[in-house]
Amino acid sequence: MQVSTDIDIDQMDYRLLRELTRDGRASDVALSERVHLSSTAVGRRRKLLEDRGMVQGYSADLSLSRLGFGTTVIVAIELSSQAEHVLNEFEQAVSQCPSMSFCSFVSGDTDFIMMVHVKSFEHYDSVYRKELSTLPHVAKIRSSFVMRKVLDRKVPAAVLAVQP
């Protein structure tokens, strides 16, 4: 499989990226042991990957269920129009919704797909009434409750399996 990127990265960079996705807090020394490279070289490569935008940041992977938000809802939104001003107004309004963790403009029968994390069905009812139903230009809202998480990767394994 051939990957097209503006920036060339080699097999060692892929190994380093794989390790960083497993543990973004790992020190250069720990990473150097895992990828068999000096810690100085690891630090230099990590900095270069960050500067090139291939590593966009580091964050904690929180347990939403332990924080009381154990219910995930996938929401499909159809708008009344796909005119540019309609899309812009909708996107701007969604960015102000505190319950949304993900929203993408998609192709197909639906215009936007969102992810909402709530405490309960009753909590979702409140989010639906106070946030979703107040969004501009919404023609239809379809909600699907996640029954069981089967896979939740931040980066698909295939992305980092590619070898130059």
Tab-separated table of C-alpha atoms in Angstrom:
chain	number	residue	atom	x	y	z
A	1	MET	CA	0.000	0.000	0.000
A	2	GLN	CA	1.433	3.379	-1.002
A	3	VAL	CA	0.937	6.418	1.206
A	4	SER	CA	0.959	9.864	-0.315
A	5	THR	CA	2.244	12.565	2.035
A	6	ASP	CA	3.900	15.890	1.555
A	7	ILE	CA	6.562	14.930	4.074
A	8	ASP	CA	8.747	11.858	3.861
A	9	ILE	CA	8.953	9.721	6.950
A	10	ASP	CA	10.891	6.509	7.268
A	11	GLN	CA	10.361	3.177	8.987
A	12	MET	CA	11.887	4.463	12.234
A	13	ASP	CA	9.434	7.387	12.272
A	14	TYR	CA	6.546	4.909	11.905
A	15	ARG	CA	7.931	2.853	14.798
A	16	LEU	CA	8.185	5.988	16.916
A	17	LEU	CA	4.630	7.061	15.980
A	18	ARG	CA	3.299	3.601	16.918
A	19	GLU	CA	4.941	3.870	20.331
A	20	LEU	CA	3.674	7.418	20.870
A	21	THR	CA	0.086	6.323	20.146
A	22	ARG	CA	0.492	3.607	22.786
A	23	ASP	CA	2.000	5.975	25.360
A	24	GLY	CA	2.260	9.678	24.564
A	25	ARG	CA	3.799	10.349	27.977
A	26	ALA	CA	6.776	8.050	27.397
A	27	SER	CA	10.139	9.687	27.907
A	28	ASP	CA	12.719	9.809	25.140
A	29	VAL	CA	14.764	7.258	27.124
A	30	ALA	CA	11.836	4.822	27.354
A	31	LEU	CA	11.021	5.316	23.665
A	32	SER	CA	14.653	4.793	22.707
A	33	GLU	CA	14.595	1.356	24.356
A	34	ARG	CA	11.431	0.406	22.468
A	35	VAL	CA	12.535	1.572	19.019
A	36	HIS	CA	16.255	0.774	19.442
A	37	LEU	CA	17.558	4.274	18.841
A	38	SER	CA	19.453	6.686	21.081
A	39	SER	CA	17.356	8.955	23.281
A	40	THR	CA	18.916	11.991	21.577
A	41	ALA	CA	17.845	10.705	18.158
A	42	VAL	CA	14.362	9.898	19.502
A	43	GLY	CA	14.013	13.413	20.902
A	44	ARG	CA	15.117	14.931	17.600
A	45	ARG	CA	12.725	12.757	15.590
A	46	ARG	CA	9.829	13.401	17.989
A	47	LYS	CA	10.385	17.168	17.722
A	48	LEU	CA	10.511	16.944	13.928
A	49	LEU	CA	7.275	14.904	13.816
A	50	GLU	CA	5.627	17.505	16.071
A	51	ASP	CA	6.964	20.440	14.032
A	52	ARG	CA	5.676	18.839	10.820
A	53	GLY	CA	2.219	18.426	12.351
A	54	MET	CA	2.216	14.627	12.317
A	55	VAL	CA	1.929	14.646	16.088
A	56	GLN	CA	-0.665	17.291	16.850
A	57	GLY	CA	-0.615	17.075	20.614
A	58	TYR	CA	-0.842	14.873	23.664
A	59	SER	CA	-3.875	14.335	25.831
A	60	ALA	CA	-5.230	12.141	28.608
A	61	ASP	CA	-7.572	9.324	27.602
A	62	LEU	CA	-10.371	9.788	30.124
A	63	SER	CA	-12.811	7.109	31.209
A	64	LEU	CA	-16.128	8.797	30.494
A	65	SER	CA	-18.059	5.989	32.175
A	66	ARG	CA	-16.074	6.419	35.406
A	67	LEU	CA	-16.802	10.134	35.215
A	68	GLY	CA	-20.510	9.335	35.039
A	69	PHE	CA	-21.001	9.705	31.278
A	70	GLY	CA	-21.474	6.053	30.387
A	71	THR	CA	-24.038	6.496	27.628
A	72	THR	CA	-22.882	7.373	24.128
A	73	VAL	CA	-25.320	8.571	21.499
A	74	ILE	CA	-24.575	8.820	17.785
A	75	VAL	CA	-26.681	11.606	16.319
A	76	ALA	CA	-27.403	12.040	12.606
A	77	ILE	CA	-28.595	15.475	11.544
A	78	GLU	CA	-30.223	16.470	8.269
A	79	LEU	CA	-30.383	20.169	7.496
A	80	SER	CA	-33.091	22.017	5.617
A	81	SER	CA	-30.536	23.115	3.029
A	82	GLN	CA	-26.876	22.719	2.171
A	83	ALA	CA	-26.359	26.346	1.231
A	84	GLU	CA	-23.031	27.661	2.463
A	85	HIS	CA	-24.560	30.093	4.961
A	86	VAL	CA	-26.740	27.300	6.387
A	87	LEU	CA	-23.748	24.997	6.839
A	88	ASN	CA	-21.689	27.790	8.402
A	89	GLU	CA	-24.429	28.808	10.840
A	90	PHE	CA	-25.012	25.202	11.867
A	91	GLU	CA	-21.295	24.484	12.349
A	92	GLN	CA	-20.839	27.632	14.396
A	93	ALA	CA	-23.792	26.721	16.638
A	94	VAL	CA	-22.582	23.125	17.132
A	95	SER	CA	-19.172	24.364	18.254
A	96	GLN	CA	-20.971	26.077	21.158
A	97	CYS	CA	-22.729	22.887	22.331
A	98	PRO	CA	-21.000	21.592	25.459
A	99	SER	CA	-22.344	18.033	25.122
A	100	MET	CA	-20.844	17.359	21.676
A	101	SER	CA	-17.504	15.576	21.521
A	102	PHE	CA	-17.435	14.939	17.770
A	103	CYS	CA	-19.150	16.424	14.737
A	104	SER	CA	-18.378	15.899	11.071
A	105	PHE	CA	-20.004	16.971	7.818
A	106	VAL	CA	-20.572	13.754	5.870
A	107	SER	CA	-21.787	12.554	2.502
A	108	GLY	CA	-24.898	10.455	1.981
A	109	ASP	CA	-28.409	10.744	3.402
A	110	THR	CA	-27.218	12.591	6.505
A	111	ASP	CA	-25.490	15.963	6.605
A	112	PHE	CA	-23.739	15.728	9.982
A	113	ILE	CA	-22.790	12.935	12.351
A	114	MET	CA	-22.220	13.808	16.001
A	115	MET	CA	-21.271	12.006	19.163
A	116	VAL	CA	-22.801	12.926	22.506
A	117	HIS	CA	-21.828	11.491	25.896
A	118	VAL	CA	-24.493	11.613	28.590
A	119	LYS	CA	-25.219	10.194	32.031
A	120	SER	CA	-28.559	8.587	31.178
A	121	PHE	CA	-31.490	8.521	28.785
A	122	GLU	CA	-33.036	11.345	30.807
A	123	HIS	CA	-29.859	13.379	30.462
A	124	TYR	CA	-29.950	12.833	26.693
A	125	ASP	CA	-33.549	14.050	26.647
A	126	SER	CA	-32.318	17.290	28.213
A	127	VAL	CA	-29.449	17.594	25.714
A	128	TYR	CA	-31.893	16.900	22.890
A	129	ARG	CA	-34.293	19.602	24.052
A	130	LYS	CA	-31.745	22.253	25.063
A	131	GLU	CA	-28.982	21.758	22.498
A	132	LEU	CA	-29.884	19.604	19.488
A	133	SER	CA	-33.395	20.886	18.868
A	134	THR	CA	-32.230	24.500	19.095
A	135	LEU	CA	-29.569	24.167	16.384
A	136	PRO	CA	-30.330	26.274	13.306
A	137	HIS	CA	-31.687	24.798	10.066
A	138	VAL	CA	-32.244	21.284	11.419
A	139	ALA	CA	-34.822	19.306	9.430
A	140	LYS	CA	-34.376	15.873	11.046
A	141	ILE	CA	-32.559	14.380	14.040
A	142	ARG	CA	-31.925	10.642	14.336
A	143	SER	CA	-30.369	9.247	17.514
A	144	SER	CA	-28.740	5.859	18.006
A	145	PHE	CA	-27.666	4.719	21.447
A	146	VAL	CA	-24.414	2.774	21.559
A	147	MET	CA	-25.152	-0.617	23.092
A	148	ARG	CA	-21.566	-1.850	23.399
A	149	LYS	CA	-18.237	-0.442	22.319
A	150	VAL	CA	-16.491	-2.967	20.102
A	151	LEU	CA	-13.499	-0.939	18.938
A	152	ASP	CA	-12.226	2.499	19.876
A	153	ARG	CA	-8.911	3.359	18.292
A	154	LYS	CA	-7.631	6.902	18.161
A	155	VAL	CA	-5.524	5.956	15.129
A	156	PRO	CA	-6.447	3.011	12.863
A	157	ALA	CA	-3.807	0.297	13.068
A	158	ALA	CA	-3.510	0.307	9.274
A	159	VAL	CA	-2.210	3.890	9.308
A	160	LEU	CA	0.866	2.959	11.301
A	161	ALA	CA	1.294	-0.477	9.719
A	162	VAL	CA	2.311	1.138	6.444
A	163	GLN	CA	6.022	0.827	5.823
A	164	PRO	CA	7.841	3.096	3.376
